[in-house]
Coordinates of C-alpha atoms and ligand atoms in Angstrom, one line a residue:
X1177 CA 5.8 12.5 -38.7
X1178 CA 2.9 14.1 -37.1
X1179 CA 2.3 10.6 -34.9
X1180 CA 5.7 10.3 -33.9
X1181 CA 7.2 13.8 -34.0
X1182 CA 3.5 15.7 -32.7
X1183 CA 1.6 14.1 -30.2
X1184 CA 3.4 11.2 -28.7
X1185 CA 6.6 13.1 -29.0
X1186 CA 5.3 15.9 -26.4
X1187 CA 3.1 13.9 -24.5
X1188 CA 6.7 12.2 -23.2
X1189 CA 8.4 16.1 -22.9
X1190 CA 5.8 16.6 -20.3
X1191 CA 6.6 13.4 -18.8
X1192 CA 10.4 13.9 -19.0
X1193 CA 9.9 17.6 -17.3
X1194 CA 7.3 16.1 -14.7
X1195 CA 9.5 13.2 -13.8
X1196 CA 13.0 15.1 -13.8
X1197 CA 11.1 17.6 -11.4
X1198 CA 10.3 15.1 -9.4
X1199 CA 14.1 13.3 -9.2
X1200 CA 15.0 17.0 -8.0
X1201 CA 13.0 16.8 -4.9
X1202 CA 13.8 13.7 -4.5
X1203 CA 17.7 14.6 -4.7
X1204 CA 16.5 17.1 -2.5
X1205 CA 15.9 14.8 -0.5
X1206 CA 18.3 12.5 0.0
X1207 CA 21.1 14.7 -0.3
X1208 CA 19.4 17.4 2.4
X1209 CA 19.5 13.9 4.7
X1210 CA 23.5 13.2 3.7
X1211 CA 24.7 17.2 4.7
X1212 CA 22.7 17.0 7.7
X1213 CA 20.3 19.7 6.3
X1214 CA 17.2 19.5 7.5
X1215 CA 14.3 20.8 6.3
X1216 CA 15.1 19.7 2.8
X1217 CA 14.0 22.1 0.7
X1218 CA 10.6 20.4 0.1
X1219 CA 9.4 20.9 3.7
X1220 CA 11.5 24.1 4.2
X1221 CA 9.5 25.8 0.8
X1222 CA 5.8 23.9 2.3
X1223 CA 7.1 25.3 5.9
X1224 CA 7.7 29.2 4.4
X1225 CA 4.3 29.2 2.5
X1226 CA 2.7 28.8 6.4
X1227 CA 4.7 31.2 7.5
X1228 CA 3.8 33.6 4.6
X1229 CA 0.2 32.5 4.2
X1230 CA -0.6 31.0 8.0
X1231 CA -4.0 33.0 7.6
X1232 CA -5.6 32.3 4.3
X1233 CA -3.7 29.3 2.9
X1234 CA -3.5 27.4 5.5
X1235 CA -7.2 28.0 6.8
X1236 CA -7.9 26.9 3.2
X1237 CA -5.4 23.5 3.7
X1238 CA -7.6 22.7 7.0
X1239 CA -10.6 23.3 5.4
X1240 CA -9.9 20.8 2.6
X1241 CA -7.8 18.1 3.6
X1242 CA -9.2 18.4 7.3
X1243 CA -5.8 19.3 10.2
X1244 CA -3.3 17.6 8.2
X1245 CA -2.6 21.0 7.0
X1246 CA 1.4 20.6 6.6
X1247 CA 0.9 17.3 4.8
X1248 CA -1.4 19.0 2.2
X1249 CA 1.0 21.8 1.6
X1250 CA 4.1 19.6 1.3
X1251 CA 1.6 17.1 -1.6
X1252 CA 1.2 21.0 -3.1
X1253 CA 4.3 22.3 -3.1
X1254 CA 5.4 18.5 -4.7
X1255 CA 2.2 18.8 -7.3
X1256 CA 3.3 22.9 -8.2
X1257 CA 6.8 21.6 -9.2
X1258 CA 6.1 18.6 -10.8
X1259 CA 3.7 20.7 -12.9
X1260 CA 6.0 23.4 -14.0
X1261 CA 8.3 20.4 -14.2
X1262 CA 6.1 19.0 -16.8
X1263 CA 5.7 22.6 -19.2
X1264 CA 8.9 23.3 -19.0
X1265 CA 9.7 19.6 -20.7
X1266 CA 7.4 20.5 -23.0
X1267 CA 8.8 23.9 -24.2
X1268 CA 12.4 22.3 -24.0
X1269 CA 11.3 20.5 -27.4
X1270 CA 11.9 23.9 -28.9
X1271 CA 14.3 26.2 -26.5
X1272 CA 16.4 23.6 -24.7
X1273 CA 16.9 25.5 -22.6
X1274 CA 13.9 26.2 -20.2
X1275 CA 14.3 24.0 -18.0
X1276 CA 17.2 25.4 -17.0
X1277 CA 15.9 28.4 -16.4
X1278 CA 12.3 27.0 -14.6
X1279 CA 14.4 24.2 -12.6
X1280 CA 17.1 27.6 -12.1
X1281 CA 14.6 29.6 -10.3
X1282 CA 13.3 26.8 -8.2
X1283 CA 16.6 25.9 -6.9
X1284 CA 16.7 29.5 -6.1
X1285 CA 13.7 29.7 -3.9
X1286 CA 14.6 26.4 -2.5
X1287 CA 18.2 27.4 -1.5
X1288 CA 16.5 30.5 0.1
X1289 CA 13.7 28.5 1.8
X1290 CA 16.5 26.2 3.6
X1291 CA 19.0 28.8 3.9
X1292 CA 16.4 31.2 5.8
X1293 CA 15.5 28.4 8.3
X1294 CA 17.7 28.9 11.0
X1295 CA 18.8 24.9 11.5
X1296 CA 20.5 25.4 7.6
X1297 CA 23.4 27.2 6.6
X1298 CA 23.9 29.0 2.9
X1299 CA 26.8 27.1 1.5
X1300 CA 24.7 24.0 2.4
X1301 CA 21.5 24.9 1.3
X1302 CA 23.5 26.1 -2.0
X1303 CA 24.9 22.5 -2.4
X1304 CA 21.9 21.0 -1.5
X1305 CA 19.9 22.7 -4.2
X1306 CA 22.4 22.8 -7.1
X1307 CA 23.3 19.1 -6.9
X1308 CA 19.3 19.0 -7.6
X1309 CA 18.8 21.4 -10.2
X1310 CA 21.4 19.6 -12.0
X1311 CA 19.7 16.3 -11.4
X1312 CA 16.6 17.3 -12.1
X1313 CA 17.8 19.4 -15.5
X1314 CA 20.0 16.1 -16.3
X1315 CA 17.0 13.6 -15.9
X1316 CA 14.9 15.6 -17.9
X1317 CA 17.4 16.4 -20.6
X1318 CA 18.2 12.3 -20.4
X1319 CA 14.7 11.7 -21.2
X1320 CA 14.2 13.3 -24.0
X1321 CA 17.0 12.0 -25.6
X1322 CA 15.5 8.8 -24.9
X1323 CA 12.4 9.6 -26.4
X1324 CA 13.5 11.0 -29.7
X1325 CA 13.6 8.9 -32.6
X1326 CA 17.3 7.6 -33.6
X1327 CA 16.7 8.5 -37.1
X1328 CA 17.6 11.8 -38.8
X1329 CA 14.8 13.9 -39.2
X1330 CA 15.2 14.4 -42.5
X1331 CA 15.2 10.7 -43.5
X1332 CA 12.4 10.5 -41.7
X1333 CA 10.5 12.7 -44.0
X1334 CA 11.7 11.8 -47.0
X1335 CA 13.2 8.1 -48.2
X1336 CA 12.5 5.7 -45.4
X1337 CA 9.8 3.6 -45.6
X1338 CA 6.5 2.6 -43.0
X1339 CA 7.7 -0.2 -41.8
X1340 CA 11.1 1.1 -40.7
X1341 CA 9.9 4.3 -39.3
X1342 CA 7.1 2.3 -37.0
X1343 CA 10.1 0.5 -36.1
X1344 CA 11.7 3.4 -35.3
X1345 CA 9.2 5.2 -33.2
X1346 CA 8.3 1.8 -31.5
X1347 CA 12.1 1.4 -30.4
X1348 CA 11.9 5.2 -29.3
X1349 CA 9.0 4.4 -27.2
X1350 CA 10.5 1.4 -25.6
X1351 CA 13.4 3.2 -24.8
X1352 CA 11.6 6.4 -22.8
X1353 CA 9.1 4.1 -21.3
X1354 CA 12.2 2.2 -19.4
X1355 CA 14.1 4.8 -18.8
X1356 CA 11.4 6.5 -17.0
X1357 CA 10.4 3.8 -15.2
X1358 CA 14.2 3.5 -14.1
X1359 CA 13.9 6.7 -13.4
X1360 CA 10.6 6.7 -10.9
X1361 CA 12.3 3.6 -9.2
X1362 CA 15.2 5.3 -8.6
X1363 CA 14.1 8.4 -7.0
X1364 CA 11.8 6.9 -4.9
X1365 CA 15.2 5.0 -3.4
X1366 CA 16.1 8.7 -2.8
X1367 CA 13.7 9.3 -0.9
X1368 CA 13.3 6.3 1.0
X1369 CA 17.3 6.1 1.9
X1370 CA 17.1 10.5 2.8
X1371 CA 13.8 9.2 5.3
X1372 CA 16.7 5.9 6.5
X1373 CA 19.4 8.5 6.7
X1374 CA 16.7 11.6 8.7
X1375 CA 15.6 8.4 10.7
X1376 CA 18.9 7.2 11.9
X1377 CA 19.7 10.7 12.9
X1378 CA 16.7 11.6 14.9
X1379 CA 17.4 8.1 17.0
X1380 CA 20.9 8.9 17.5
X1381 CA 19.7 12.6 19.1
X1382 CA 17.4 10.7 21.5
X1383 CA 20.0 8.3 22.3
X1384 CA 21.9 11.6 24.3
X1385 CA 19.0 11.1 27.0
X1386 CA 19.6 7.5 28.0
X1387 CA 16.2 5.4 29.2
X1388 CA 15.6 5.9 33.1
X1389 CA 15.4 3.3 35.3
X1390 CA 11.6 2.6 35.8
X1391 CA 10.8 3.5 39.9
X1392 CA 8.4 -0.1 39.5
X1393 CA 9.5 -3.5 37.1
X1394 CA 6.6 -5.2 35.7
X1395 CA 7.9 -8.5 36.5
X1396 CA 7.4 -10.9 34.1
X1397 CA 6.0 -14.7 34.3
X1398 CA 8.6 -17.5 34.8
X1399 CA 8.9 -18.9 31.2
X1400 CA 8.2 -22.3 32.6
X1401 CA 4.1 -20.7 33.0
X1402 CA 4.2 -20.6 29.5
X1403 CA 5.9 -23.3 28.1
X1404 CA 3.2 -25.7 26.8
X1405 CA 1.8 -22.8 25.0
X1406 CA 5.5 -21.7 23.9
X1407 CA 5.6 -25.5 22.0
X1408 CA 2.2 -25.4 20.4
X1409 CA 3.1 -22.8 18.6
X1410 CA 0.8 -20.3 20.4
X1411 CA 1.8 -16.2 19.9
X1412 CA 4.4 -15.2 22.3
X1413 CA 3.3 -13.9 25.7
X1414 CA 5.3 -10.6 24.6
X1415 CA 4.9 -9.3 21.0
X1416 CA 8.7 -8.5 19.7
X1417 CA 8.6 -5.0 18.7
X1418 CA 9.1 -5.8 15.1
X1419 CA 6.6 -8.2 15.0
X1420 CA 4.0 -5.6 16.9
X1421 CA 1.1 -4.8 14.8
X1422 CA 0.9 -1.5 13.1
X1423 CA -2.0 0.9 12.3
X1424 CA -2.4 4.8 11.8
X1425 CA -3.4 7.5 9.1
X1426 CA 0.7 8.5 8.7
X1427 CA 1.0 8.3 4.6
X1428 CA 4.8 7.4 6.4
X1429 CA 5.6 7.8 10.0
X1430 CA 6.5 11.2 11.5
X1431 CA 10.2 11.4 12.3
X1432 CA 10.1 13.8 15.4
X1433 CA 13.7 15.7 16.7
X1434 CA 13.6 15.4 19.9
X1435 CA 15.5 18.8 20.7
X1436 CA 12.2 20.8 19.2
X1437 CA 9.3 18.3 20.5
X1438 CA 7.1 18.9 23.5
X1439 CA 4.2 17.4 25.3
X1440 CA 1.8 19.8 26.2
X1441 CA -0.7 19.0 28.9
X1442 CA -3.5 21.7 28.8
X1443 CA -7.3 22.6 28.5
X1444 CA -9.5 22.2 31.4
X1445 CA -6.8 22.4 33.9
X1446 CA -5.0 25.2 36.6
X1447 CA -1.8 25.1 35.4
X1448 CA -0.9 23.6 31.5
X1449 CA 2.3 23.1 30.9
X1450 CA 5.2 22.0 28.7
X1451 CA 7.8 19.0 28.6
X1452 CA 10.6 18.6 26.6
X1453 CA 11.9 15.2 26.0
X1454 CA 14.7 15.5 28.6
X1455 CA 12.0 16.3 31.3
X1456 CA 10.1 13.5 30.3
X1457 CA 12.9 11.0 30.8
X1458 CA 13.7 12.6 34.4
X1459 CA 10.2 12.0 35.9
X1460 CA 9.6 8.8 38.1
X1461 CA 8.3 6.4 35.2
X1462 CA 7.2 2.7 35.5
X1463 CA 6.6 -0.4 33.8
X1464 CA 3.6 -2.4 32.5
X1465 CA 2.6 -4.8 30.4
X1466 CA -0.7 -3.9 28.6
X1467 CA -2.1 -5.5 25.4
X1468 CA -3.5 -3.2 23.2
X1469 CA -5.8 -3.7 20.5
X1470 CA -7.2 -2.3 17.0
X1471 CA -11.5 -2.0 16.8
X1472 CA -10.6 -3.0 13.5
X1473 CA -9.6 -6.3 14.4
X1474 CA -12.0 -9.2 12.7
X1475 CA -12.6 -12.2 15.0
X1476 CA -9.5 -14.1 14.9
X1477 CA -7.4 -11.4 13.5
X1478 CA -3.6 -10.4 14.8
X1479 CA -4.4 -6.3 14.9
X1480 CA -3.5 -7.0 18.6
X1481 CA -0.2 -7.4 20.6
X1482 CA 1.0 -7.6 23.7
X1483 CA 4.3 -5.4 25.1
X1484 CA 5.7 -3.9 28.3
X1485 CA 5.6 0.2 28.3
X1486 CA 7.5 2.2 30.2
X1487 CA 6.5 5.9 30.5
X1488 CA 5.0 8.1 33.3
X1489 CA 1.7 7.4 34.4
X1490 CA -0.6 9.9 32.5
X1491 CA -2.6 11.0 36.0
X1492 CA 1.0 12.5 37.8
X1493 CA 1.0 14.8 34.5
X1494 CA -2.6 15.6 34.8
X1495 CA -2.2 16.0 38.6
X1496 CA 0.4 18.4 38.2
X1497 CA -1.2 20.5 35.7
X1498 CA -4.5 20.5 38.1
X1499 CA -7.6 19.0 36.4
X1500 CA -10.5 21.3 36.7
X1501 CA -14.3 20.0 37.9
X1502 CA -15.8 20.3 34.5
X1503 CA -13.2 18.3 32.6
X1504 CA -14.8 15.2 31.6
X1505 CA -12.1 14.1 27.9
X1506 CA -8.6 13.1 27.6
X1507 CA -8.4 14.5 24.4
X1508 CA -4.9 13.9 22.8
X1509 CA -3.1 15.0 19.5
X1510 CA -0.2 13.6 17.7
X1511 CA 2.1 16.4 16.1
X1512 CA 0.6 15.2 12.3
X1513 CA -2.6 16.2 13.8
X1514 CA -4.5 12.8 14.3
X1515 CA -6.6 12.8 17.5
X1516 CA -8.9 10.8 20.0
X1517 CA -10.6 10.8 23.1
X1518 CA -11.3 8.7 26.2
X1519 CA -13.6 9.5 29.3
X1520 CA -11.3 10.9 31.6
X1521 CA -13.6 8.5 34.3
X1522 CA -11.6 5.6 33.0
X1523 CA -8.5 6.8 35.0
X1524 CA -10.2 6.8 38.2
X1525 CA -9.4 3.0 39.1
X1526 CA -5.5 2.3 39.3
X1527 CA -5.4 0.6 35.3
X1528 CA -2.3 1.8 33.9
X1529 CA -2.7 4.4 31.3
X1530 CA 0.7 5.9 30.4
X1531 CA 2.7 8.7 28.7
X1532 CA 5.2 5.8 27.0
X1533 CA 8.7 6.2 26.1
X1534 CA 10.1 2.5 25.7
X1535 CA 8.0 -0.6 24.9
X1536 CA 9.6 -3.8 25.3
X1537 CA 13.1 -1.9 27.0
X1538 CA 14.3 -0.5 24.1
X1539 CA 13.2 3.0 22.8
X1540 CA 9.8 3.9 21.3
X1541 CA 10.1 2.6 17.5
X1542 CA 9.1 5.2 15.2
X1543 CA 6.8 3.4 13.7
X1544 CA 4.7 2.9 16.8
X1545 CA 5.1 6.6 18.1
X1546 CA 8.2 8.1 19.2
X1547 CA 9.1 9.8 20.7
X1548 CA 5.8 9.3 22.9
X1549 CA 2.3 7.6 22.4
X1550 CA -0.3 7.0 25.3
X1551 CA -1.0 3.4 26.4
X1552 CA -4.9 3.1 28.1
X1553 CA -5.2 -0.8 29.4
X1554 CA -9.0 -1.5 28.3
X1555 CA -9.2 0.6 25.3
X1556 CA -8.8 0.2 21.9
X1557 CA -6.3 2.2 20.0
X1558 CA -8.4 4.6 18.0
X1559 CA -9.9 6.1 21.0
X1560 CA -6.5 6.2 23.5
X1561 CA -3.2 5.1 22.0
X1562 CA -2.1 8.5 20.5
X1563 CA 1.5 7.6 18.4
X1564 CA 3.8 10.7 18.2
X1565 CA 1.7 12.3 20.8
X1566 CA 2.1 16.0 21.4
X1567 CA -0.6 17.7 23.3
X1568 CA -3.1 16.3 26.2
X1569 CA -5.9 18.1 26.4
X1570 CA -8.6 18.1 29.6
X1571 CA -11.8 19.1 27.6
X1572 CA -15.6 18.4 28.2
X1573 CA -17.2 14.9 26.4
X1574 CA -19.2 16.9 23.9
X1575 CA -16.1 20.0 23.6
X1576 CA -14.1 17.4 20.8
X1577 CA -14.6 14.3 19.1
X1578 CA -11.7 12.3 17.8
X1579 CA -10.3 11.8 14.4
X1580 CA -12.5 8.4 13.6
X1581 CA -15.8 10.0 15.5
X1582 CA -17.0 11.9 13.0
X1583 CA -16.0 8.9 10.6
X1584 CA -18.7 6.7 12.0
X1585 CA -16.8 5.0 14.7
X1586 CA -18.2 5.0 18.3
X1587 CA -17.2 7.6 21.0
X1588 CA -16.3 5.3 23.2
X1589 CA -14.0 2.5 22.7
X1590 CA -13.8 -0.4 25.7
X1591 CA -11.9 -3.5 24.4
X1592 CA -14.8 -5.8 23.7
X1593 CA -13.8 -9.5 25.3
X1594 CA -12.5 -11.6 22.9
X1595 CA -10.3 -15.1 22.0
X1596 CA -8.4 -16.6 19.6
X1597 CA -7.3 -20.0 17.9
X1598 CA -3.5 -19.7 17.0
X1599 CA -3.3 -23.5 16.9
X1600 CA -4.1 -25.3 14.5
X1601 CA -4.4 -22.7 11.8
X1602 CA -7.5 -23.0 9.4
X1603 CA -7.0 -25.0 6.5
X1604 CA -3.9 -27.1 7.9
X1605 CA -4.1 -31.0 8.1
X1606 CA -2.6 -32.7 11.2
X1607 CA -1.3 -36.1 12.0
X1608 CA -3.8 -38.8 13.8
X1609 CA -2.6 -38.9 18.0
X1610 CA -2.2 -36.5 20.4
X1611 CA -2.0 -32.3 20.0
X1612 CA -2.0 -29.7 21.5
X1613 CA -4.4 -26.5 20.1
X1614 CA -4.0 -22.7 21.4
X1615 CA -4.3 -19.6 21.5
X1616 CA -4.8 -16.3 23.4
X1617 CA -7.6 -14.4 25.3
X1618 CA -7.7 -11.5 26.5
X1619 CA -9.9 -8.4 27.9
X1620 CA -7.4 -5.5 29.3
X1621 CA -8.1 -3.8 32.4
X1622 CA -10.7 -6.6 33.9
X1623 CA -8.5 -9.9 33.0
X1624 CA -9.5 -13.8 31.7
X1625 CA -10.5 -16.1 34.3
X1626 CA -11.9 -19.6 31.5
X1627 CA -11.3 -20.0 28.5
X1628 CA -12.8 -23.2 26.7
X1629 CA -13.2 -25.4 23.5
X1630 CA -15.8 -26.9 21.3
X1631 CA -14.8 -29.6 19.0
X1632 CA -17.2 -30.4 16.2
X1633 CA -19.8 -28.5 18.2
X1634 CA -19.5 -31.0 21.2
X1635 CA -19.3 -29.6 24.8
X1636 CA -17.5 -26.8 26.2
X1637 CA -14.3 -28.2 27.7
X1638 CA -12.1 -25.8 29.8
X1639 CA -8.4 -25.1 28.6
X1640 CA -5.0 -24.6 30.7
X1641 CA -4.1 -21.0 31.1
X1642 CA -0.3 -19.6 31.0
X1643 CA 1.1 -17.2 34.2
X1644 CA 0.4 -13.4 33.0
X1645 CA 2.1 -10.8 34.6
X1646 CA -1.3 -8.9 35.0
X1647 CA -5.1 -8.9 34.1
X1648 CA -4.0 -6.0 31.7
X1649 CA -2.4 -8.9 29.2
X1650 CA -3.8 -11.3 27.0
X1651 CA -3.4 -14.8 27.8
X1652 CA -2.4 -17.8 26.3
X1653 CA -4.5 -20.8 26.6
X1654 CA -3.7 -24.5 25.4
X1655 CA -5.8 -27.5 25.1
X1656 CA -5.0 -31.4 24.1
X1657 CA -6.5 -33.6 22.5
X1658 CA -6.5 -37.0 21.0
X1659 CA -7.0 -36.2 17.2
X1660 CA -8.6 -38.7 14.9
X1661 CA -9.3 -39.2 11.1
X1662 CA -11.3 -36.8 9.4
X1663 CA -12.4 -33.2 9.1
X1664 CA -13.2 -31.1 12.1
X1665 CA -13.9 -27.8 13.5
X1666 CA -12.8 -26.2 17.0
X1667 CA -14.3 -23.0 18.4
X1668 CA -13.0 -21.0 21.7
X1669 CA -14.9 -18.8 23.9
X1670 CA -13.8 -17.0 26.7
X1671 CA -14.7 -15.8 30.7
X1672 CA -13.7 -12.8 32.0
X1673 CA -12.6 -12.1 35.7
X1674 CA -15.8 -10.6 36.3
X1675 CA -17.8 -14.5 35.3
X1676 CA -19.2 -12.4 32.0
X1677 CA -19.3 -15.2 28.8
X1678 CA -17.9 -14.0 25.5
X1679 CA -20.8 -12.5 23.4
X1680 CA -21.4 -15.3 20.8
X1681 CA -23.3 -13.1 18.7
X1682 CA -21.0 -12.0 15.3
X1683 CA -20.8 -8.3 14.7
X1684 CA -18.4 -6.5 12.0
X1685 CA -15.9 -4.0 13.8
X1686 CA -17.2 -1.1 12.8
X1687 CA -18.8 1.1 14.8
X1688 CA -17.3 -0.4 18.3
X1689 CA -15.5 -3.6 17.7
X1690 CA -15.7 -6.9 16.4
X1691 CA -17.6 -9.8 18.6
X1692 CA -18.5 -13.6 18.1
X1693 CA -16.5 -16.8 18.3
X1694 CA -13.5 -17.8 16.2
X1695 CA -13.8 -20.8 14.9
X1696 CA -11.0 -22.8 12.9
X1697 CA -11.4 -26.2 10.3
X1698 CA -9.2 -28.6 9.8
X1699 CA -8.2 -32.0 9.0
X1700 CA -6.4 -35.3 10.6
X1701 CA -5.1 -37.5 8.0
Ligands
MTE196 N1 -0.9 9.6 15.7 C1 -1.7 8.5 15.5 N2 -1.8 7.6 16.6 C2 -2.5 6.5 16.5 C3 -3.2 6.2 15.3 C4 -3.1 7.1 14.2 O1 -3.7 6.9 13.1 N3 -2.3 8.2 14.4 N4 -4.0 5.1 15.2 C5 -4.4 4.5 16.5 C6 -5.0 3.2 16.3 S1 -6.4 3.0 15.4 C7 -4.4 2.1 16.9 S2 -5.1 0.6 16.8 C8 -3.1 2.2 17.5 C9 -2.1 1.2 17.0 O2 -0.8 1.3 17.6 P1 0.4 0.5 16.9 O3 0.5 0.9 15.5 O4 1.6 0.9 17.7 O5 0.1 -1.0 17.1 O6 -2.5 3.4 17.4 C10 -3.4 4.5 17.6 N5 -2.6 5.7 17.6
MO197 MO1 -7.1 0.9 15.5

């Protein structure tokens, strides 16, 4: 009794409370996202504790898990319940009900949390959070049902024998080990179709402020420019949006209302200022295609793509706003409080470097930073490309260092030249005759002028280059060939605009990008 009844028997109360606490939030959730709700009463209880405790707490938050202070507080207002969660399944094994009364009083301050946050209203927020108590109080109380052994008690102790009884407690087990595991997978659906529902909703609110007409098109190369690379199977010239590379720190994107967010331009400047979204859209804005790139990226790697932003140049925000004579950063924030930093020097040509609102002439995706994100031609992302961007800031060089700075990454981030072999693909084994290899090139802001082949280590043979619409875009490159029997090995190295070679030399990416020559085997049989 003491094995089946004692330990393992409150080792799964806990988990029942922990877990049914958990499918309340998750409820939360998803039925906060249904009734229009937001914040669910997760984010409204994290967003009253920084209202309460903005001094102490929060300086604590910042000083632990660095600025993601509202991230941290939502992880401990979710570790808090599902701790409570978890005594109060214990103490349900003898007074059922406590977890009425523990998931009671949460509902409670949840219910006032939302209801006290202006965008909620009571009868809502009073829906919201008895539909989860009662989830959570269901789930829990389903769970221990679960776990408890089908047999009386009584028999138990008295006339049954070993082998029945493991039986018994081995079924039991079973039994709560699936059901909880239903139990995870189904609340984490809740929460993933509340984020689909919160998602769809925050779109539809931008879609009230329809895209501008850029002042300036980036026109785009005649197809036909591109068509040999098009067949060979090269990358397209322009990355579709869903096929765009994504990196960031976001445990899951930020989904930003559009009514509440603003771009603040400030710091070393006469006059900072604030846009709303609508004032964004209404400035003269224009179109170009950049290709922007992770330092991440390993020779040969796809952490790169190539699209066409529209947005407003960043330099008519900065001009407006007055930059003073000691600024020498862009310094930007995203409203989850990532950062970077670019010489504000790189502006002073005319590369694009843009405030972006569209890429590819449809809307920001959330998922690579709406509703705004700077674009830099010439930089790599970590030091320029701010996602969900929120406030520029005109500060000295040594006045801020960017999120990855202090995380051994270089201060300053120019796209290193580089190439790549999309064609063949290592590993693949092509037919005797003629082919076609490819692949793309590219250094942003100073352009590709050669790019060229070594097969088995022979000479370096020059390739045919696509149309591009600027030097600001990768390029794709093609070569044919005659291929005969055996195994081989082809190697591409690019020029840039400028008559500089690609550095041959291998480095890793870290601390300022990746360099050397890809190089791809394969065989002709
Ligand atoms: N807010 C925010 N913006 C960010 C990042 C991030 O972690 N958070 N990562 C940067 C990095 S390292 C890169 S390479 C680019 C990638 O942009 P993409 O995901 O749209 O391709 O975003 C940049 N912008
Ligand atoms: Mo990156």
């Amino acid at each position: 009794m003491e094995d089946s009844g004692g330990r393992g028997e409150s080792a799964r109360a806990v988990l029942a409370g922990a877990l049914g606490a958990g499918f309340a939030l998750a409820t939360g959730e998803l039925v906060s996202a249904a009734l229009d709700a937001a914040p669910s009463p997760l984010l409204a209880v994290g967003g009253r504790f920084i209202d309460r405790f903005a001094g102490s707490l929060k300086d604590l938050a910042v000083a632990v898990f660095g600025t993601n202070d509202k991230p941290a507080l939502v992880a401990g207002t979710i570790v808090i319940t599902v701790l409570l969660g978890a005594a109060s399944g214990h103490a349900a094994l003898r007074r059922p009900w406590v977890p009425w009364a523990t998931f009671g009083a949460f509902g409670v301050f949840g219910a006032w949390a939302q209801a006290t946050d202006e965008q909620v209203g009571t009868f809502t927020a009073l829906v919201v959070c008895v539909v989860s108590v009662l989830a959570g109080v269901g789930a829990t109380a389903g769970l221990l049902v679960a776990g408890r052994l089908q047999t009386h008690p009584p028999a138990l102790d008295e006339g049954v024998g070993a082998p029945e009884r493991s039986q018994a407690i081995e079924w039991s087990r079973r039994r709560f080990a699936l059901a909880s595991g239903g139990l995870l997978v189904v609340s984490a659906g809740f929460v993933a179709a509340g984020r689909a529902l919160t998602q769809g909703d925050v779109i539809a609110a931008a879609r009230a402020i329809p895209l501008p007409r850029p002042i300036r098109r980036r026109a785009l190369p005649g197809r036909a420019g591109q068509a040999e690379a098009g067949r060979a199977g090269v990358s397209p010239y322009v990355t579709p949006n869903a096929d765009f590379y994504r990196i960031d720190t976001a445990l899951s994107s930020p989904l930003v209302d559009v009514a509440d967010w603003r771009l603040r331009i400030g710091g070393l400047v006469e006059h900072p200022f604030l846009l709303s979204y609508e004032e964004l859209l209404s400035l003269d804005s224009v179109e170009e295609a950049v290709t922007l790139q992770c330092v991440s990226n390993e020779v040969g790697g796809d952490l790169v793509g190539n699209a066409v932003w529209q947005g407003v140049p960043l330099l008519t925000l900065l001009d407006r706003a007055g930059v003073r004579a000691s600024a020498e950063q862009v310094f930007s924030t995203s409203v989850d409080g990532w950062t970077c930093g670019f010489p504000l020097s790189v502006l002073d040509g005319d590369r694009p470097a843009l405030v972006a609102y569209a890429m590819n002439g449809e809307r920001l995706p959330v998922r690579h930073g709406f509703p705004a994100r700077l674009v830099v031609s010439g930089l790599y992302g970590y030091v320029s490309a701010t996602k969900w961007l929120t406030e520029v800031e005109l500060t000295t060089w040594d006045g801020a260092d960017g999120y990855w700075v202090p995380r051994g990454w270089s201060k300053t981030g120019p796209i290193k030249l580089a190439s790549r072999i999309d064609v063949p693909s290592a590993g693949t084994t092509i037919e005797p005759g003629p082919t076609v290899f490819g692949g793309v090139a590219w250094l942003p802001a100073v352009g590709i002028s050669v790019v060229e082949v070594s097969i088995d280590d022979g000479e370096w043979v020059e390739c045919r280059l696509a149309s591009v619409a600027s030097e600001h875009t990768w390029v794709q490159w093609t070569y044919r060939w005659i291929a005969t029997r055996g195994r081989h090995e082809v190697r591409v190295r690019a020029v840039d605009a400028h008559g500089t070679v690609q550095v041959e030399k291998s480095a890793p990416p870290a601390p300022d990008g990746a360099s050397g020559y890809h190089r791809v085997e394969f065989e002709v049989a």
